[in-house]
PDB file of C-alpha atoms in Angstrom:
ATOM      1  CA  MET A   1     103.134 110.832  95.893  1.00  0.00           C
ATOM      2  CA  LYS A   2     100.012 109.734  97.786  1.00  0.00           C
ATOM      3  CA  LEU A   3      96.911 108.199  96.325  1.00  0.00           C
ATOM      4  CA  ASP A   4      94.292 110.800  95.393  1.00  0.00           C
ATOM      5  CA  LEU A   5      91.039 109.197  96.525  1.00  0.00           C
ATOM      6  CA  VAL A   6      89.073 111.120  93.905  1.00  0.00           C
ATOM      7  CA  TYR A   7      91.281 111.419  90.816  1.00  0.00           C
ATOM      8  CA  ASP A   8      93.176 108.114  91.054  1.00  0.00           C
ATOM      9  CA  ILE A   9      90.097 106.092  91.967  1.00  0.00           C
ATOM     10  CA  GLN A  10      88.224 107.725  89.077  1.00  0.00           C
ATOM     11  CA  GLN A  11      91.017 106.812  86.632  1.00  0.00           C
ATOM     12  CA  SER A  12      91.040 103.218  87.858  1.00  0.00           C
ATOM     13  CA  TYR A  13      87.245 102.995  87.782  1.00  0.00           C
ATOM     14  CA  ARG A  14      87.220 104.001  84.111  1.00  0.00           C
ATOM     15  CA  LYS A  15      89.662 101.183  83.373  1.00  0.00           C
ATOM     16  CA  VAL A  16      87.521  98.642  85.231  1.00  0.00           C
ATOM     17  CA  LEU A  17      84.416  99.780  83.305  1.00  0.00           C
ATOM     18  CA  ASN A  18      86.345  99.519  80.041  1.00  0.00           C
ATOM     19  CA  CYS A  19      87.398  95.961  80.914  1.00  0.00           C
ATOM     20  CA  MET A  20      83.878  95.001  81.992  1.00  0.00           C
ATOM     21  CA  SER A  21      82.418  96.249  78.695  1.00  0.00           C
ATOM     22  CA  ARG A  22      85.183  94.557  76.652  1.00  0.00           C
ATOM     23  CA  PRO A  23      85.802  91.140  78.241  1.00  0.00           C
ATOM     24  CA  GLY A  24      89.354  89.881  77.789  1.00  0.00           C
ATOM     25  CA  LEU A  25      90.802  93.392  77.521  1.00  0.00           C
ATOM     26  CA  ILE A  26      93.725  93.955  79.895  1.00  0.00           C
ATOM     27  CA  GLU A  27      94.198  97.355  81.544  1.00  0.00           C
ATOM     28  CA  ASN A  28      96.916  98.307  84.021  1.00  0.00           C
ATOM     29  CA  ILE A  29      96.309 100.228  87.270  1.00  0.00           C
ATOM     30  CA  ASN A  30      99.898 100.227  88.530  1.00  0.00           C
ATOM     31  CA  GLU A  31     100.261 104.012  88.171  1.00  0.00           C
ATOM     32  CA  GLN A  32      97.489 104.434  90.733  1.00  0.00           C
ATOM     33  CA  SER A  33      98.128 101.410  92.974  1.00  0.00           C
ATOM     34  CA  GLU A  34     101.829 102.186  93.495  1.00  0.00           C
ATOM     35  CA  LYS A  35     100.790 105.424  95.251  1.00  0.00           C
ATOM     36  CA  ILE A  36      99.208 103.448  98.100  1.00  0.00           C
ATOM     37  CA  ASP A  37     101.419 103.751 101.169  1.00  0.00           C
ATOM     38  CA  ILE A  38      99.672 101.101 103.273  1.00  0.00           C
ATOM     39  CA  TYR A  39     101.465  97.781 103.675  1.00  0.00           C
ATOM     40  CA  THR A  40      99.354  94.642 103.254  1.00  0.00           C
ATOM     41  CA  ASN A  41     100.227  91.045 102.420  1.00  0.00           C
ATOM     42  CA  PHE A  42      98.030  91.171  99.295  1.00  0.00           C
ATOM     43  CA  TYR A  43      98.328  93.129  96.032  1.00  0.00           C
ATOM     44  CA  SER A  44      98.216  96.926  96.288  1.00  0.00           C
ATOM     45  CA  SER A  45      96.022  96.873  93.172  1.00  0.00           C
ATOM     46  CA  THR A  46      93.493  94.758  95.098  1.00  0.00           C
ATOM     47  CA  LEU A  47      93.542  97.347  97.872  1.00  0.00           C
ATOM     48  CA  LEU A  48      92.906 100.023  95.233  1.00  0.00           C
ATOM     49  CA  LEU A  49      89.882  98.032  94.021  1.00  0.00           C
ATOM     50  CA  MET A  50      88.679  97.841  97.633  1.00  0.00           C
ATOM     51  CA  PHE A  51      88.886 101.649  97.909  1.00  0.00           C
ATOM     52  CA  MET A  52      86.916 101.864  94.662  1.00  0.00           C
ATOM     53  CA  LEU A  53      84.184  99.304  95.330  1.00  0.00           C
ATOM     54  CA  LEU A  54      83.590  99.309  99.079  1.00  0.00           C
ATOM     55  CA  ASP A  55      81.698 101.797 101.224  1.00  0.00           C
ATOM     56  CA  ALA A  56      79.219 101.735 104.104  1.00  0.00           C
ATOM     57  CA  GLU A  57      76.380 100.671 101.767  1.00  0.00           C
ATOM     58  CA  VAL A  58      77.901  97.329 100.701  1.00  0.00           C
ATOM     59  CA  ASN A  59      79.394  94.293 102.376  1.00  0.00           C
ATOM     60  CA  PHE A  60      82.281  91.983 101.590  1.00  0.00           C
ATOM     61  CA  TYR A  61      83.921  88.653 102.276  1.00  0.00           C
ATOM     62  CA  ILE A  62      87.666  87.924 102.162  1.00  0.00           C
ATOM     63  CA  VAL A  63      88.977  84.514 101.064  1.00  0.00           C
ATOM     64  CA  THR A  64      92.443  84.197 102.598  1.00  0.00           C
ATOM     65  CA  GLU A  65      94.500  82.364 105.195  1.00  0.00           C
ATOM     66  CA  ASP A  66      94.566  85.514 107.354  1.00  0.00           C
ATOM     67  CA  GLU A  67      90.883  86.423 107.254  1.00  0.00           C
ATOM     68  CA  SER A  68      90.319  88.118 110.624  1.00  0.00           C
ATOM     69  CA  GLU A  69      93.302  90.489 110.373  1.00  0.00           C
ATOM     70  CA  ILE A  70      92.565  91.553 106.797  1.00  0.00           C
ATOM     71  CA  LYS A  71      88.841  91.973 107.551  1.00  0.00           C
ATOM     72  CA  LYS A  72      89.753  94.492 110.255  1.00  0.00           C
ATOM     73  CA  ILE A  73      92.027  96.461 107.913  1.00  0.00           C
ATOM     74  CA  VAL A  74      89.426  96.578 105.131  1.00  0.00           C
ATOM     75  CA  ASN A  75      86.639  97.581 107.510  1.00  0.00           C
ATOM     76  CA  GLN A  76      88.718 100.459 108.921  1.00  0.00           C
ATOM     77  CA  LEU A  77      89.654 101.732 105.454  1.00  0.00           C
ATOM     78  CA  SER A  78      86.248 101.481 103.782  1.00  0.00           C
ATOM     79  CA  TYR A  79      83.549 101.310 106.508  1.00  0.00           C
ATOM     80  CA  ALA A  80      82.084  98.368 104.579  1.00  0.00           C
ATOM     81  CA  LYS A  81      80.875  95.478 106.711  1.00  0.00           C
ATOM     82  CA  SER A  82      82.240  91.968 106.548  1.00  0.00           C
ATOM     83  CA  THR A  83      79.473  89.399 106.168  1.00  0.00           C
ATOM     84  CA  ASP A  84      78.770  85.737 105.522  1.00  0.00           C
ATOM     85  CA  ILE A  85      79.950  84.622 102.090  1.00  0.00           C
ATOM     86  CA  LYS A  86      76.371  83.938 100.882  1.00  0.00           C
ATOM     87  CA  ASP A  87      75.381  87.579 101.491  1.00  0.00           C
ATOM     88  CA  ALA A  88      78.535  89.331 100.247  1.00  0.00           C
ATOM     89  CA  ASP A  89      78.265  91.939  97.489  1.00  0.00           C
ATOM     90  CA  PHE A  90      82.010  91.655  96.864  1.00  0.00           C
ATOM     91  CA  ILE A  91      84.150  88.565  97.421  1.00  0.00           C
ATOM     92  CA  PHE A  92      87.919  89.091  97.403  1.00  0.00           C
ATOM     93  CA  ILE A  93      89.943  85.935  96.707  1.00  0.00           C
ATOM     94  CA  LEU A  94      93.521  86.703  97.765  1.00  0.00           C
ATOM     95  CA  ASN A  95      96.668  85.024  96.452  1.00  0.00           C
ATOM     96  CA  ASP A  96      97.141  82.828  99.541  1.00  0.00           C
ATOM     97  CA  ALA A  97      93.649  81.279  99.325  1.00  0.00           C
ATOM     98  CA  ARG A  98      93.572  77.488  99.186  1.00  0.00           C
ATOM     99  CA  ALA A  99      91.835  75.653  96.313  1.00  0.00           C
ATOM    100  CA  GLU A 100      89.021  74.421  98.570  1.00  0.00           C
ATOM    101  CA  GLN A 101      88.417  77.974  99.867  1.00  0.00           C
ATOM    102  CA  ILE A 102      88.155  79.217  96.275  1.00  0.00           C
ATOM    103  CA  GLU A 103      85.660  76.491  95.404  1.00  0.00           C
ATOM    104  CA  GLU A 104      83.566  77.380  98.458  1.00  0.00           C
ATOM    105  CA  ALA A 105      83.635  81.080  97.502  1.00  0.00           C
ATOM    106  CA  PHE A 106      82.363  80.436  93.977  1.00  0.00           C
ATOM    107  CA  LEU A 107      79.735  77.901  94.966  1.00  0.00           C
ATOM    108  CA  ASN A 108      78.320  80.136  97.729  1.00  0.00           C
ATOM    109  CA  ALA A 109      78.434  83.482  95.891  1.00  0.00           C
ATOM    110  CA  LYS A 110      74.992  85.036  95.441  1.00  0.00           C
ATOM    111  CA  THR A 111      73.647  85.228  91.890  1.00  0.00           C
ATOM    112  CA  GLY A 112      70.814  87.728  92.338  1.00  0.00           C
ATOM    113  CA  THR A 113      67.148  87.011  91.583  1.00  0.00           C
ATOM    114  CA  LEU A 114      65.095  87.165  88.400  1.00  0.00           C
ATOM    115  CA  MET A 115      63.575  90.432  89.676  1.00  0.00           C
ATOM    116  CA  ASP A 116      66.961  91.815  90.787  1.00  0.00           C
ATOM    117  CA  PRO A 117      69.800  90.058  88.923  1.00  0.00           C
ATOM    118  CA  GLN A 118      72.103  92.959  89.819  1.00  0.00           C
ATOM    119  CA  LYS A 119      71.937  91.906  93.479  1.00  0.00           C
ATOM    120  CA  SER A 120      74.649  89.354  92.817  1.00  0.00           C
ATOM    121  CA  ALA A 121      78.252  89.034  93.924  1.00  0.00           C
ATOM    122  CA  THR A 122      81.278  90.370  92.115  1.00  0.00           C
ATOM    123  CA  ILE A 123      84.404  88.289  92.701  1.00  0.00           C
ATOM    124  CA  ILE A 124      87.784  90.019  92.729  1.00  0.00           C
ATOM    125  CA  PHE A 125      90.338  87.278  92.110  1.00  0.00           C
ATOM    126  CA  GLU A 126      94.111  87.691  92.612  1.00  0.00           C
ATOM    127  CA  THR A 127      96.117  85.748  90.015  1.00  0.00           C
ATOM    128  CA  LYS A 128      99.785  85.283  89.179  1.00  0.00           C
ATOM    129  CA  GLY A 129      99.403  86.587  85.643  1.00  0.00           C
ATOM    130  CA  LEU A 130      97.008  87.793  82.930  1.00  0.00           C
ATOM    131  CA  LYS A 131      97.826  87.662  79.223  1.00  0.00           C
ATOM    132  CA  ASN A 132      96.048  87.944  75.881  1.00  0.00           C
ATOM    133  CA  GLU A 133      97.381  84.608  74.740  1.00  0.00           C
ATOM    134  CA  GLU A 134      95.779  81.367  73.696  1.00  0.00           C
ATOM    135  CA  GLY A 135      94.465  79.247  76.534  1.00  0.00           C
ATOM    136  CA  LEU A 136      90.866  80.364  76.920  1.00  0.00           C
ATOM    137  CA  ILE A 137      88.449  81.434  74.195  1.00  0.00           C
ATOM    138  CA  LEU A 138      86.051  84.229  75.181  1.00  0.00           C
ATOM    139  CA  LYS A 139      82.807  84.936  73.309  1.00  0.00           C
ATOM    140  CA  GLY A 140      79.830  87.176  73.946  1.00  0.00           C
ATOM    141  CA  PRO A 141      78.771  90.837  74.177  1.00  0.00           C
ATOM    142  CA  GLY A 142      81.660  93.304  73.868  1.00  0.00           C
ATOM    143  CA  ILE A 143      83.825  90.823  71.926  1.00  0.00           C
ATOM    144  CA  LYS A 144      84.136  90.863  68.140  1.00  0.00           C
ATOM    145  CA  ASP A 145      84.083  87.192  67.111  1.00  0.00           C
ATOM    146  CA  GLU A 146      86.301  85.867  69.915  1.00  0.00           C
ATOM    147  CA  ALA A 147      89.109  86.908  72.262  1.00  0.00           C
ATOM    148  CA  TYR A 148      91.888  84.931  73.912  1.00  0.00           C
ATOM    149  CA  ALA A 149      92.972  84.983  77.521  1.00  0.00           C
ATOM    150  CA  LYS A 150      95.519  83.215  79.660  1.00  0.00           C
ATOM    151  CA  ILE A 151      94.628  83.502  83.348  1.00  0.00           C
ATOM    152  CA  ASP A 152      97.152  82.033  85.775  1.00  0.00           C
ATOM    153  CA  ALA A 153      94.768  81.388  88.666  1.00  0.00           C
ATOM    154  CA  LYS A 154      94.444  78.634  91.239  1.00  0.00           C
ATOM    155  CA  SER A 155      91.639  76.067  91.245  1.00  0.00           C
ATOM    156  CA  ASN A 156      89.075  74.913  88.724  1.00  0.00           C
ATOM    157  CA  TRP A 157      87.386  78.328  88.686  1.00  0.00           C
ATOM    158  CA  ILE A 158      86.034  77.974  85.118  1.00  0.00           C
ATOM    159  CA  ASN A 159      83.795  75.049  86.084  1.00  0.00           C
ATOM    160  CA  TYR A 160      82.635  76.813  89.264  1.00  0.00           C
ATOM    161  CA  ARG A 161      81.829  79.945  87.238  1.00  0.00           C
ATOM    162  CA  ASP A 162      79.911  77.911  84.643  1.00  0.00           C
ATOM    163  CA  LYS A 163      77.735  76.413  87.395  1.00  0.00           C
ATOM    164  CA  LYS A 164      76.919  79.858  88.823  1.00  0.00           C
ATOM    165  CA  ASN A 165      76.147  81.427  85.435  1.00  0.00           C
ATOM    166  CA  ILE A 166      73.946  78.674  84.018  1.00  0.00           C
ATOM    167  CA  GLU A 167      70.644  80.595  84.422  1.00  0.00           C
ATOM    168  CA  TYR A 168      71.182  84.023  82.839  1.00  0.00           C
ATOM    169  CA  PRO A 169      70.465  86.789  83.919  1.00  0.00           C
ATOM    170  CA  LEU A 170      71.439  85.251  87.260  1.00  0.00           C
ATOM    171  CA  GLY A 171      75.166  84.883  87.799  1.00  0.00           C
ATOM    172  CA  ILE A 172      78.415  86.381  89.011  1.00  0.00           C
ATOM    173  CA  ASP A 173      80.920  88.802  87.503  1.00  0.00           C
ATOM    174  CA  ILE A 174      84.683  88.491  87.995  1.00  0.00           C
ATOM    175  CA  ILE A 175      87.483  91.057  88.101  1.00  0.00           C
ATOM    176  CA  PHE A 176      90.897  89.390  87.831  1.00  0.00           C
ATOM    177  CA  VAL A 177      93.961  91.258  89.068  1.00  0.00           C
ATOM    178  CA  ASP A 178      97.559  90.084  88.806  1.00  0.00           C
ATOM    179  CA  VAL A 179     100.868  90.738  90.521  1.00  0.00           C
ATOM    180  CA  ASP A 180     101.745  93.456  87.952  1.00  0.00           C
ATOM    181  CA  SER A 181      98.470  95.366  88.571  1.00  0.00           C
ATOM    182  CA  ASN A 182      96.873  94.183  85.336  1.00  0.00           C
ATOM    183  CA  ILE A 183      93.108  93.729  85.420  1.00  0.00           C
ATOM    184  CA  MET A 184      90.733  91.720  83.243  1.00  0.00           C
ATOM    185  CA  CYS A 185      86.974  91.301  83.661  1.00  0.00           C
ATOM    186  CA  LEU A 186      84.634  88.449  82.855  1.00  0.00           C
ATOM    187  CA  PRO A 187      80.999  89.528  83.194  1.00  0.00           C
ATOM    188  CA  ARG A 188      78.379  86.782  83.430  1.00  0.00           C
ATOM    189  CA  THR A 189      77.458  87.290  79.756  1.00  0.00           C
ATOM    190  CA  THR A 190      80.868  86.040  78.571  1.00  0.00           C
ATOM    191  CA  LYS A 191      81.173  82.419  77.481  1.00  0.00           C
ATOM    192  CA  VAL A 192      84.525  80.865  78.397  1.00  0.00           C
ATOM    193  CA  GLU A 193      85.899  77.756  76.706  1.00  0.00           C
ATOM    194  CA  LYS A 194      89.205  76.012  77.250  1.00  0.00           C
ATOM    195  CA  GLN A 195      91.175  75.928  74.037  1.00  0.00           C
ATOM    196  CA  VAL A 196      91.774  72.466  72.657  1.00  0.00           C
ATOM    197  CA  VAL A 197      95.458  71.856  71.945  1.00  0.00           C
ATOM    198  CA  LYS A 198      95.850  70.104  68.587  1.00  0.00           C
TER     199      LYS A 198
END
């Protein structure tokens, strides 16, 4: 069965919104992403998120070893324009990205302005795994007391995120996606602490 660009994208979009409003919640978009019949060397669920988020009105930046080839594919599929990392509305960090590339992506992502905090970047970050296990403590709007998350991602992303989100309402939002098509969102309003092992 082929991906329905209206129904399947709508179903996935609802799940992303649910995750964004309830940080730490894990939703799965495998039912939709497995319908994609385009081969890429990144997660099909990431490609599904590209279909959902990108159009001719926004721009993007890809963090990967194979940037030029993937940029072409994404541009053809979405009509969105590739841009400099500092101007990107959406930054996709793919699973082959090196630690220094990830650091550069976070540190250069736009955070919006006090007049327009929504004109910030959303980072879509491919990870090896997402679980609701102890590892990170999440607090903030949409979370009753606290939530737990284990995010198997490269680099010291928590520190980079903290630096970008220090002056609320300025900041960045993150959508994590893993190899099993699980997604988890961390909006800028969520406080993230590493759990202390006793």
